[in-house]
Amino acid sequence: DPNTMSINIGTADAVVKITNAKHWIIRNMTIRHGGTANIYLAGDDPIENIRIENLELLNAWRGISTDWGRTYVKQVKILNCHIWTGWPWGRTEGYSDVVKSGSEEWFGPMRGSGIGVRAQDMEIGNNEITGYWDGMYVQGENVWIHHNKLHRIADDALQLESNVSSNLHVHDNIIWDTFTGLSLSSQRKGPLYIYRNTIFANRTSDHRAKGLRVVYGYSIKIGRGWGVGMRNVYVYHNTFYDKRMNVWAHPESLWENMRFYNNLFYVEGSLGYTVEDKPIKQGSQIIRTGTIDEGCEWDGNLYHSARPVRVFHDWNGMGEFASLAQAREACPQWEQSGLQGDPML
């Protein structure tokens, strides 16, 4: 009862703020109700050799954050943390009830992430993140993101958009109950390695439906976004299990040296529905593949859809193909080892 219980309102931007410091270890605590973040790495001087592990981080805009605009951070480890928030998605239209354009979306108080960091020589492993708009937003050099669990994510589980990141390794993560698995709207300079991940993009967009339609997302988003396009991305040995489609790509997105090998692309069935409960038009499993001239390659992948659907919307710049056999006939350089069939998941 707010009439009998006091409410504490703080003015600090973090519960634990590390400024211009080196050689810190933060472990075995519960930290909650931060302003900008529960743990905030900030300042004008370099921050180095920070270890964050075995923490419960609850109800902050970001669980762990760096000061993106100015702080140089290196040698960071974020390990074995549980990062959680309880934002009531059913009571909001995403950020559209706060800001009116995508260019201002960061002003939306619900647009937080469990981990939002830019650093060099960083490891993020064995964490569990749940309840956020984005699970992680990560940029940097020599970064390993591995063995994490991310679920109940309203938008992007792993947002890896960057025009500066290089040598990122994203592997052995399990993602479910998310709208988008991996957001790669812009990724340069690379390389970025994505392997042995399991992604279930089985969450609808009802948090931002605006009374028009509710749709499911996709495992991989490759948009034009704010950047110039994709370069040097290698996607190997992943399982992508979706209701709507596996790979969405903006038709004007720029691709260069993209490789997809030995992945399982599975579409379960439902795209979503309009507010009148009318089904949304059927789509394709893969919206765009890039082209041979752009240095892109596809081989050894398995494709299956539980509903009648085109496999490719744009295969090597040649347009739509309903089956892998038709696509391979048109472009025999790709998918010589690929298969189309039910993996019996």
mmCIF file of C-alpha atoms in Angstrom:
data_model
loop_
_atom_site.group_PDB
_atom_site.id
_atom_site.type_symbol
_atom_site.label_atom_id
_atom_site.label_comp_id
_atom_site.label_asym_id
_atom_site.label_seq_id
_atom_site.Cartn_x
_atom_site.Cartn_y
_atom_site.Cartn_z
ATOM 1 C CA ASP A 1 0.000 0.000 0.000
ATOM 2 C CA PRO A 2 1.682 3.280 -1.072
ATOM 3 C CA ASN A 3 -0.173 5.120 1.709
ATOM 4 C CA THR A 4 1.639 3.157 4.393
ATOM 5 C CA MET A 5 4.906 2.145 2.742
ATOM 6 C CA SER A 6 7.640 4.622 1.847
ATOM 7 C CA ILE A 7 9.005 4.754 -1.706
ATOM 8 C CA ASN A 8 12.715 5.442 -2.140
ATOM 9 C CA ILE A 9 13.688 7.405 -5.249
ATOM 10 C CA GLY A 10 17.414 7.626 -6.001
ATOM 11 C CA THR A 11 19.260 10.007 -8.298
ATOM 12 C CA ALA A 12 22.314 7.846 -9.036
ATOM 13 C CA ASP A 13 22.633 6.363 -12.519
ATOM 14 C CA ALA A 14 23.816 2.988 -11.199
ATOM 15 C CA VAL A 15 23.995 0.874 -8.084
ATOM 16 C CA VAL A 16 27.630 -0.050 -8.754
ATOM 17 C CA LYS A 17 29.526 2.444 -10.920
ATOM 18 C CA ILE A 18 33.144 1.808 -11.842
ATOM 19 C CA THR A 19 34.831 4.978 -13.100
ATOM 20 C CA ASN A 20 38.383 5.206 -14.445
ATOM 21 C CA ALA A 21 39.397 2.022 -12.628
ATOM 22 C CA LYS A 22 41.258 -1.242 -13.193
ATOM 23 C CA HIS A 23 41.419 -4.711 -11.626
ATOM 24 C CA TRP A 24 37.949 -5.010 -10.066
ATOM 25 C CA ILE A 25 36.105 -8.226 -9.196
ATOM 26 C CA ILE A 26 32.363 -8.074 -8.459
ATOM 27 C CA ARG A 27 30.841 -11.406 -7.438
ATOM 28 C CA ASN A 28 28.252 -13.219 -5.292
ATOM 29 C CA MET A 29 25.741 -10.386 -4.775
ATOM 30 C CA THR A 30 22.165 -9.398 -5.578
ATOM 31 C CA ILE A 31 21.928 -5.929 -7.123
ATOM 32 C CA ARG A 32 18.635 -4.335 -8.092
ATOM 33 C CA HIS A 33 16.811 -1.156 -9.167
ATOM 34 C CA GLY A 34 19.606 0.708 -10.929
ATOM 35 C CA GLY A 35 18.864 3.846 -12.915
ATOM 36 C CA THR A 36 20.853 3.500 -16.126
ATOM 37 C CA ALA A 37 22.198 0.135 -15.027
ATOM 38 C CA ASN A 38 22.805 -2.060 -12.022
ATOM 39 C CA ILE A 39 26.518 -2.097 -12.950
ATOM 40 C CA TYR A 40 27.890 0.808 -15.006
ATOM 41 C CA LEU A 41 31.414 1.052 -16.435
ATOM 42 C CA ALA A 42 32.054 4.709 -17.233
ATOM 43 C CA GLY A 43 34.566 7.548 -17.202
ATOM 44 C CA ASP A 44 37.093 9.355 -19.379
ATOM 45 C CA ASP A 45 40.067 7.095 -18.628
ATOM 46 C CA PRO A 46 40.432 3.441 -19.676
ATOM 47 C CA ILE A 47 38.731 0.739 -17.620
ATOM 48 C CA GLU A 48 40.597 -2.578 -17.687
ATOM 49 C CA ASN A 49 40.546 -6.064 -16.195
ATOM 50 C CA ILE A 50 37.006 -6.191 -14.787
ATOM 51 C CA ARG A 51 35.464 -9.509 -13.702
ATOM 52 C CA ILE A 52 31.708 -9.702 -13.028
ATOM 53 C CA GLU A 53 30.397 -13.097 -11.943
ATOM 54 C CA ASN A 54 27.764 -15.001 -9.962
ATOM 55 C CA LEU A 55 25.399 -12.029 -9.613
ATOM 56 C CA GLU A 56 21.632 -11.586 -9.478
ATOM 57 C CA LEU A 57 20.880 -8.346 -11.356
ATOM 58 C CA LEU A 58 17.224 -7.339 -11.127
ATOM 59 C CA ASN A 59 14.983 -4.619 -12.573
ATOM 60 C CA ALA A 60 17.204 -2.014 -14.193
ATOM 61 C CA TRP A 61 17.152 -0.404 -17.650
ATOM 62 C CA ARG A 62 20.335 -2.357 -18.302
ATOM 63 C CA GLY A 63 21.739 -5.022 -16.078
ATOM 64 C CA ILE A 64 25.328 -4.254 -17.101
ATOM 65 C CA SER A 65 26.330 -1.310 -19.268
ATOM 66 C CA THR A 66 29.329 0.609 -20.545
ATOM 67 C CA ASP A 67 29.366 4.292 -21.405
ATOM 68 C CA TRP A 68 29.212 3.832 -25.158
ATOM 69 C CA GLY A 69 30.068 7.372 -26.128
ATOM 70 C CA ARG A 70 33.484 7.837 -24.546
ATOM 71 C CA THR A 71 34.773 5.091 -22.276
ATOM 72 C CA TYR A 72 37.481 2.685 -23.430
ATOM 73 C CA VAL A 73 36.898 -0.715 -21.823
ATOM 74 C CA LYS A 74 39.014 -3.849 -22.219
ATOM 75 C CA GLN A 75 39.607 -7.246 -20.594
ATOM 76 C CA VAL A 76 36.073 -7.751 -19.276
ATOM 77 C CA LYS A 77 34.507 -11.036 -18.162
ATOM 78 C CA ILE A 78 30.764 -11.376 -17.447
ATOM 79 C CA LEU A 79 30.133 -14.903 -16.212
ATOM 80 C CA ASN A 80 27.360 -16.926 -14.519
ATOM 81 C CA CYS A 81 24.987 -14.016 -13.899
ATOM 82 C CA HIS A 82 21.189 -14.036 -13.788
ATOM 83 C CA ILE A 83 19.882 -10.774 -15.287
ATOM 84 C CA TRP A 84 16.145 -10.227 -15.063
ATOM 85 C CA THR A 85 13.506 -7.539 -15.424
ATOM 86 C CA GLY A 86 9.735 -7.722 -15.157
ATOM 87 C CA TRP A 87 8.585 -5.131 -17.692
ATOM 88 C CA PRO A 88 4.815 -5.543 -18.328
ATOM 89 C CA TRP A 89 4.870 -5.938 -22.107
ATOM 90 C CA GLY A 90 1.140 -6.489 -22.308
ATOM 91 C CA ARG A 91 0.546 -2.901 -21.116
ATOM 92 C CA THR A 92 2.701 -1.085 -23.659
ATOM 93 C CA GLU A 93 3.068 -0.611 -27.400
ATOM 94 C CA GLY A 94 6.829 -1.067 -27.257
ATOM 95 C CA TYR A 95 8.288 2.415 -27.395
ATOM 96 C CA SER A 96 5.712 3.944 -29.762
ATOM 97 C CA ASP A 97 3.640 5.215 -26.837
ATOM 98 C CA VAL A 98 6.665 7.266 -25.679
ATOM 99 C CA VAL A 99 8.533 8.290 -28.842
ATOM 100 C CA LYS A 100 7.162 8.588 -32.346
ATOM 101 C CA SER A 101 10.060 7.616 -34.615
ATOM 102 C CA GLY A 102 12.693 4.914 -34.783
ATOM 103 C CA SER A 103 15.476 7.518 -34.626
ATOM 104 C CA GLU A 104 14.337 8.412 -31.103
ATOM 105 C CA GLU A 105 13.679 4.905 -29.872
ATOM 106 C CA TRP A 106 16.503 4.948 -27.318
ATOM 107 C CA PHE A 107 14.482 7.472 -25.314
ATOM 108 C CA GLY A 108 11.873 4.814 -24.626
ATOM 109 C CA PRO A 109 12.340 3.646 -21.032
ATOM 110 C CA MET A 110 11.435 0.096 -21.966
ATOM 111 C CA ARG A 111 14.192 -0.123 -24.623
ATOM 112 C CA GLY A 112 16.719 -1.587 -22.206
ATOM 113 C CA SER A 113 18.905 -4.672 -22.486
ATOM 114 C CA GLY A 114 20.266 -7.199 -20.040
ATOM 115 C CA ILE A 115 23.812 -6.487 -21.195
ATOM 116 C CA GLY A 116 24.722 -3.436 -23.264
ATOM 117 C CA VAL A 117 28.479 -3.190 -23.676
ATOM 118 C CA ARG A 118 31.239 -2.127 -26.047
ATOM 119 C CA ALA A 119 34.666 -3.502 -25.122
ATOM 120 C CA GLN A 120 37.866 -5.107 -26.315
ATOM 121 C CA ASP A 121 38.980 -8.593 -25.213
ATOM 122 C CA MET A 122 35.678 -9.587 -23.584
ATOM 123 C CA GLU A 123 34.003 -12.847 -22.562
ATOM 124 C CA ILE A 124 30.262 -13.147 -21.854
ATOM 125 C CA GLY A 125 29.457 -16.692 -20.828
ATOM 126 C CA ASN A 126 26.987 -18.904 -18.950
ATOM 127 C CA ASN A 127 24.554 -16.085 -18.153
ATOM 128 C CA GLU A 128 20.749 -16.163 -18.164
ATOM 129 C CA ILE A 129 18.871 -13.075 -19.361
ATOM 130 C CA THR A 130 15.109 -12.710 -19.351
ATOM 131 C CA GLY A 131 12.394 -10.076 -19.602
ATOM 132 C CA TYR A 132 14.216 -7.341 -21.539
ATOM 133 C CA TRP A 133 13.481 -5.582 -24.826
ATOM 134 C CA ASP A 134 16.888 -6.755 -26.133
ATOM 135 C CA GLY A 135 18.800 -9.514 -24.421
ATOM 136 C CA MET A 136 22.292 -8.241 -25.272
ATOM 137 C CA TYR A 137 23.598 -5.347 -27.326
ATOM 138 C CA VAL A 138 27.308 -6.020 -27.859
ATOM 139 C CA GLN A 139 30.047 -4.376 -29.900
ATOM 140 C CA GLY A 140 33.807 -4.721 -29.703
ATOM 141 C CA GLU A 141 36.955 -6.552 -30.712
ATOM 142 C CA ASN A 142 37.971 -10.064 -29.680
ATOM 143 C CA VAL A 143 34.651 -10.909 -28.032
ATOM 144 C CA TRP A 144 33.341 -14.374 -27.070
ATOM 145 C CA ILE A 145 29.595 -14.769 -26.322
ATOM 146 C CA HIS A 146 28.935 -18.374 -25.378
ATOM 147 C CA HIS A 147 26.703 -20.799 -23.445
ATOM 148 C CA ASN A 148 24.157 -18.137 -22.482
ATOM 149 C CA LYS A 149 20.394 -18.620 -22.148
ATOM 150 C CA LEU A 150 18.111 -15.807 -23.318
ATOM 151 C CA HIS A 151 14.313 -15.930 -23.192
ATOM 152 C CA ARG A 152 11.189 -13.768 -22.824
ATOM 153 C CA ILE A 153 12.838 -11.145 -25.025
ATOM 154 C CA ALA A 154 10.489 -8.651 -26.684
ATOM 155 C CA ASP A 155 12.692 -7.777 -29.659
ATOM 156 C CA ASP A 156 16.298 -8.917 -30.359
ATOM 157 C CA ALA A 157 17.884 -11.598 -28.190
ATOM 158 C CA LEU A 158 21.394 -10.790 -29.486
ATOM 159 C CA GLN A 159 21.790 -7.404 -31.121
ATOM 160 C CA LEU A 160 25.180 -7.399 -32.830
ATOM 161 C CA GLU A 161 24.786 -4.363 -35.071
ATOM 162 C CA SER A 162 28.073 -2.518 -35.484
ATOM 163 C CA ASN A 163 30.341 -0.888 -38.038
ATOM 164 C CA VAL A 164 33.420 -1.373 -35.837
ATOM 165 C CA SER A 165 33.205 -4.898 -34.364
ATOM 166 C CA SER A 166 35.779 -7.523 -35.307
ATOM 167 C CA ASN A 167 36.573 -11.093 -34.285
ATOM 168 C CA LEU A 168 33.284 -11.799 -32.515
ATOM 169 C CA HIS A 169 32.507 -15.415 -31.675
ATOM 170 C CA VAL A 170 28.871 -16.243 -30.832
ATOM 171 C CA HIS A 171 28.506 -19.929 -30.031
ATOM 172 C CA ASP A 172 26.583 -22.525 -28.018
ATOM 173 C CA ASN A 173 23.861 -20.116 -26.890
ATOM 174 C CA ILE A 174 20.237 -21.200 -26.426
ATOM 175 C CA ILE A 175 17.550 -18.639 -27.256
ATOM 176 C CA TRP A 176 13.776 -19.055 -27.059
ATOM 177 C CA ASP A 177 10.597 -17.017 -26.538
ATOM 178 C CA THR A 178 12.048 -14.113 -28.541
ATOM 179 C CA PHE A 179 10.821 -12.055 -31.467
ATOM 180 C CA THR A 180 14.224 -11.985 -33.204
ATOM 181 C CA GLY A 181 17.184 -14.217 -32.454
ATOM 182 C CA LEU A 182 20.125 -12.371 -34.033
ATOM 183 C CA SER A 183 19.987 -8.789 -35.286
ATOM 184 C CA LEU A 184 22.677 -8.105 -37.881
ATOM 185 C CA SER A 185 21.247 -4.971 -39.451
ATOM 186 C CA SER A 186 24.770 -3.685 -39.952
ATOM 187 C CA GLN A 187 27.909 -5.674 -39.194
ATOM 188 C CA ARG A 188 31.264 -4.346 -40.347
ATOM 189 C CA LYS A 189 34.188 -4.751 -40.304
ATOM 190 C CA GLY A 190 34.138 -8.363 -39.089
ATOM 191 C CA PRO A 191 34.719 -11.186 -39.005
ATOM 192 C CA LEU A 192 31.738 -12.401 -36.982
ATOM 193 C CA TYR A 193 31.454 -16.147 -36.322
ATOM 194 C CA ILE A 194 28.056 -17.618 -35.373
ATOM 195 C CA TYR A 195 28.093 -21.358 -34.657
ATOM 196 C CA ARG A 196 26.373 -24.130 -32.667
ATOM 197 C CA ASN A 197 23.541 -21.905 -31.440
ATOM 198 C CA THR A 198 19.918 -23.013 -31.039
ATOM 199 C CA ILE A 199 17.304 -20.323 -31.665
ATOM 200 C CA PHE A 200 13.501 -20.561 -31.338
ATOM 201 C CA ALA A 201 11.966 -17.288 -32.571
ATOM 202 C CA ASN A 202 8.483 -18.135 -31.334
ATOM 203 C CA ARG A 203 7.335 -14.877 -29.695
ATOM 204 C CA THR A 204 4.778 -12.570 -31.308
ATOM 205 C CA SER A 205 4.982 -8.820 -31.750
ATOM 206 C CA ASP A 206 1.861 -8.176 -29.667
ATOM 207 C CA HIS A 207 3.826 -5.679 -27.547
ATOM 208 C CA ARG A 208 3.837 -3.266 -30.505
ATOM 209 C CA ALA A 209 0.838 -4.372 -32.519
ATOM 210 C CA LYS A 210 -0.860 -0.916 -32.541
ATOM 211 C CA GLY A 211 -4.177 -2.622 -33.164
ATOM 212 C CA LEU A 212 -3.238 -3.762 -36.671
ATOM 213 C CA ARG A 213 -1.616 -7.177 -36.679
ATOM 214 C CA VAL A 214 0.328 -9.620 -34.573
ATOM 215 C CA VAL A 215 3.205 -11.480 -36.217
ATOM 216 C CA TYR A 216 6.027 -13.788 -35.279
ATOM 217 C CA GLY A 217 9.637 -12.848 -35.895
ATOM 218 C CA TYR A 218 12.664 -14.692 -37.251
ATOM 219 C CA SER A 219 15.974 -16.166 -36.150
ATOM 220 C CA ILE A 220 18.116 -13.758 -38.204
ATOM 221 C CA LYS A 221 17.377 -10.143 -39.130
ATOM 222 C CA ILE A 222 19.580 -8.529 -41.764
ATOM 223 C CA GLY A 223 18.224 -5.068 -42.343
ATOM 224 C CA ARG A 224 19.484 -1.900 -43.920
ATOM 225 C CA GLY A 225 18.913 -0.115 -40.624
ATOM 226 C CA TRP A 226 21.298 2.665 -39.729
ATOM 227 C CA GLY A 227 24.375 1.025 -41.261
ATOM 228 C CA VAL A 228 25.780 0.251 -44.666
ATOM 229 C CA GLY A 229 25.330 -3.496 -44.657
ATOM 230 C CA MET A 230 26.918 -6.848 -43.820
ATOM 231 C CA ARG A 231 30.482 -8.003 -44.301
ATOM 232 C CA ASN A 232 32.478 -11.077 -43.255
ATOM 233 C CA VAL A 233 29.836 -13.052 -41.356
ATOM 234 C CA TYR A 234 30.151 -16.845 -41.030
ATOM 235 C CA VAL A 235 27.120 -18.864 -39.886
ATOM 236 C CA TYR A 236 27.861 -22.556 -39.209
ATOM 237 C CA HIS A 237 26.138 -25.531 -37.525
ATOM 238 C CA ASN A 238 23.163 -23.674 -36.004
ATOM 239 C CA THR A 239 19.539 -24.704 -35.521
ATOM 240 C CA PHE A 240 16.997 -22.039 -36.473
ATOM 241 C CA TYR A 241 13.431 -22.986 -35.537
ATOM 242 C CA ASP A 242 10.796 -20.378 -36.356
ATOM 243 C CA LYS A 243 7.103 -19.915 -36.885
ATOM 244 C CA ARG A 244 7.241 -17.188 -39.542
ATOM 245 C CA MET A 245 10.559 -17.340 -41.433
ATOM 246 C CA ASN A 246 14.200 -18.113 -40.724
ATOM 247 C CA VAL A 247 16.068 -15.209 -42.345
ATOM 248 C CA TRP A 248 14.593 -11.779 -42.969
ATOM 249 C CA ALA A 249 16.659 -9.319 -44.995
ATOM 250 C CA HIS A 250 15.898 -5.836 -46.271
ATOM 251 C CA PRO A 251 15.850 -5.928 -50.094
ATOM 252 C CA GLU A 252 18.350 -3.044 -50.228
ATOM 253 C CA SER A 253 20.721 -4.406 -47.591
ATOM 254 C CA LEU A 254 24.307 -4.735 -48.792
ATOM 255 C CA TRP A 255 26.051 -8.090 -48.386
ATOM 256 C CA GLU A 256 29.713 -9.001 -48.759
ATOM 257 C CA ASN A 257 31.408 -12.295 -47.927
ATOM 258 C CA MET A 258 28.526 -13.999 -46.075
ATOM 259 C CA ARG A 259 28.761 -17.772 -45.556
ATOM 260 C CA PHE A 260 26.007 -20.150 -44.406
ATOM 261 C CA TYR A 261 27.151 -23.763 -43.932
ATOM 262 C CA ASN A 262 25.548 -26.831 -42.301
ATOM 263 C CA ASN A 263 22.651 -25.048 -40.609
ATOM 264 C CA LEU A 264 19.163 -26.402 -39.976
ATOM 265 C CA PHE A 265 16.387 -24.029 -41.110
ATOM 266 C CA TYR A 266 12.965 -25.152 -39.824
ATOM 267 C CA VAL A 267 9.652 -23.303 -40.086
ATOM 268 C CA GLU A 268 6.883 -24.654 -37.895
ATOM 269 C CA GLY A 269 3.733 -23.113 -39.282
ATOM 270 C CA SER A 270 2.089 -19.898 -38.143
ATOM 271 C CA LEU A 271 2.986 -16.458 -39.453
ATOM 272 C CA GLY A 272 0.593 -14.587 -37.179
ATOM 273 C CA TYR A 273 -2.724 -12.870 -37.724
ATOM 274 C CA THR A 274 -4.374 -9.513 -38.289
ATOM 275 C CA VAL A 275 -6.595 -7.882 -35.727
ATOM 276 C CA GLU A 276 -9.573 -9.381 -37.583
ATOM 277 C CA ASP A 277 -8.025 -12.831 -37.089
ATOM 278 C CA LYS A 278 -7.265 -13.110 -40.791
ATOM 279 C CA PRO A 279 -4.072 -15.015 -41.571
ATOM 280 C CA ILE A 280 -1.121 -13.061 -42.884
ATOM 281 C CA LYS A 281 0.026 -13.806 -46.418
ATOM 282 C CA GLN A 282 2.381 -16.753 -46.708
ATOM 283 C CA GLY A 283 6.050 -15.877 -47.012
ATOM 284 C CA SER A 284 9.401 -17.531 -47.645
ATOM 285 C CA GLN A 285 11.823 -19.315 -45.354
ATOM 286 C CA ILE A 286 14.805 -17.270 -46.543
ATOM 287 C CA ILE A 287 14.117 -13.763 -47.792
ATOM 288 C CA ARG A 288 17.535 -13.083 -49.287
ATOM 289 C CA THR A 289 20.749 -15.051 -49.803
ATOM 290 C CA GLY A 290 23.079 -12.444 -51.218
ATOM 291 C CA THR A 291 24.830 -13.252 -54.494
ATOM 292 C CA ILE A 292 27.900 -15.045 -55.735
ATOM 293 C CA ASP A 293 29.253 -11.738 -56.995
ATOM 294 C CA GLU A 294 29.024 -10.414 -53.414
ATOM 295 C CA GLY A 295 31.171 -13.308 -52.180
ATOM 296 C CA CYS A 296 28.279 -15.154 -50.499
ATOM 297 C CA GLU A 297 28.100 -18.949 -50.199
ATOM 298 C CA TRP A 298 25.440 -21.444 -49.074
ATOM 299 C CA ASP A 299 26.117 -25.162 -48.743
ATOM 300 C CA GLY A 300 25.254 -28.172 -46.596
ATOM 301 C CA ASN A 301 22.135 -26.610 -45.061
ATOM 302 C CA LEU A 302 18.878 -28.458 -44.339
ATOM 303 C CA TYR A 303 15.551 -26.749 -45.088
ATOM 304 C CA HIS A 304 12.087 -27.756 -43.935
ATOM 305 C CA SER A 305 8.726 -26.053 -43.566
ATOM 306 C CA ALA A 306 5.644 -27.556 -41.958
ATOM 307 C CA ARG A 307 3.426 -25.391 -44.170
ATOM 308 C CA PRO A 308 3.410 -24.790 -47.948
ATOM 309 C CA VAL A 309 5.947 -22.045 -48.439
ATOM 310 C CA ARG A 310 8.642 -20.892 -50.814
ATOM 311 C CA VAL A 311 12.131 -21.732 -49.641
ATOM 312 C CA PHE A 312 13.786 -18.644 -51.150
ATOM 313 C CA HIS A 313 12.339 -15.227 -51.898
ATOM 314 C CA ASP A 314 15.528 -14.069 -53.629
ATOM 315 C CA TRP A 315 18.143 -16.715 -54.424
ATOM 316 C CA ASN A 316 21.409 -15.309 -55.798
ATOM 317 C CA GLY A 317 19.523 -12.310 -57.163
ATOM 318 C CA MET A 318 17.435 -14.605 -59.397
ATOM 319 C CA GLY A 319 14.094 -14.235 -57.643
ATOM 320 C CA GLU A 320 11.785 -16.780 -56.000
ATOM 321 C CA PHE A 321 12.208 -20.546 -55.840
ATOM 322 C CA ALA A 322 9.673 -22.855 -54.244
ATOM 323 C CA SER A 323 12.101 -25.718 -53.626
ATOM 324 C CA LEU A 324 15.785 -26.265 -53.087
ATOM 325 C CA ALA A 325 15.952 -28.456 -56.201
ATOM 326 C CA GLN A 326 14.644 -25.629 -58.389
ATOM 327 C CA ALA A 327 17.040 -23.141 -56.831
ATOM 328 C CA ARG A 328 20.012 -25.476 -57.252
ATOM 329 C CA GLU A 329 19.159 -26.036 -60.896
ATOM 330 C CA ALA A 330 19.245 -22.277 -61.468
ATOM 331 C CA CYS A 331 22.460 -21.793 -59.482
ATOM 332 C CA PRO A 332 24.409 -25.063 -59.284
ATOM 333 C CA GLN A 333 27.364 -23.403 -57.518
ATOM 334 C CA TRP A 334 25.420 -23.361 -54.239
ATOM 335 C CA GLU A 335 23.985 -26.097 -51.998
ATOM 336 C CA GLN A 336 25.572 -29.101 -53.684
ATOM 337 C CA SER A 337 25.406 -30.797 -50.278
ATOM 338 C CA GLY A 338 22.155 -29.156 -49.158
ATOM 339 C CA LEU A 339 18.955 -31.048 -48.347
ATOM 340 C CA GLN A 340 15.245 -30.317 -48.141
ATOM 341 C CA GLY A 341 13.333 -32.616 -45.819
ATOM 342 C CA ASP A 342 11.851 -33.110 -42.386
ATOM 343 C CA PRO A 343 14.542 -33.473 -39.676
ATOM 344 C CA MET A 344 11.877 -34.924 -37.332
ATOM 345 C CA LEU A 345 12.454 -32.447 -34.521
#
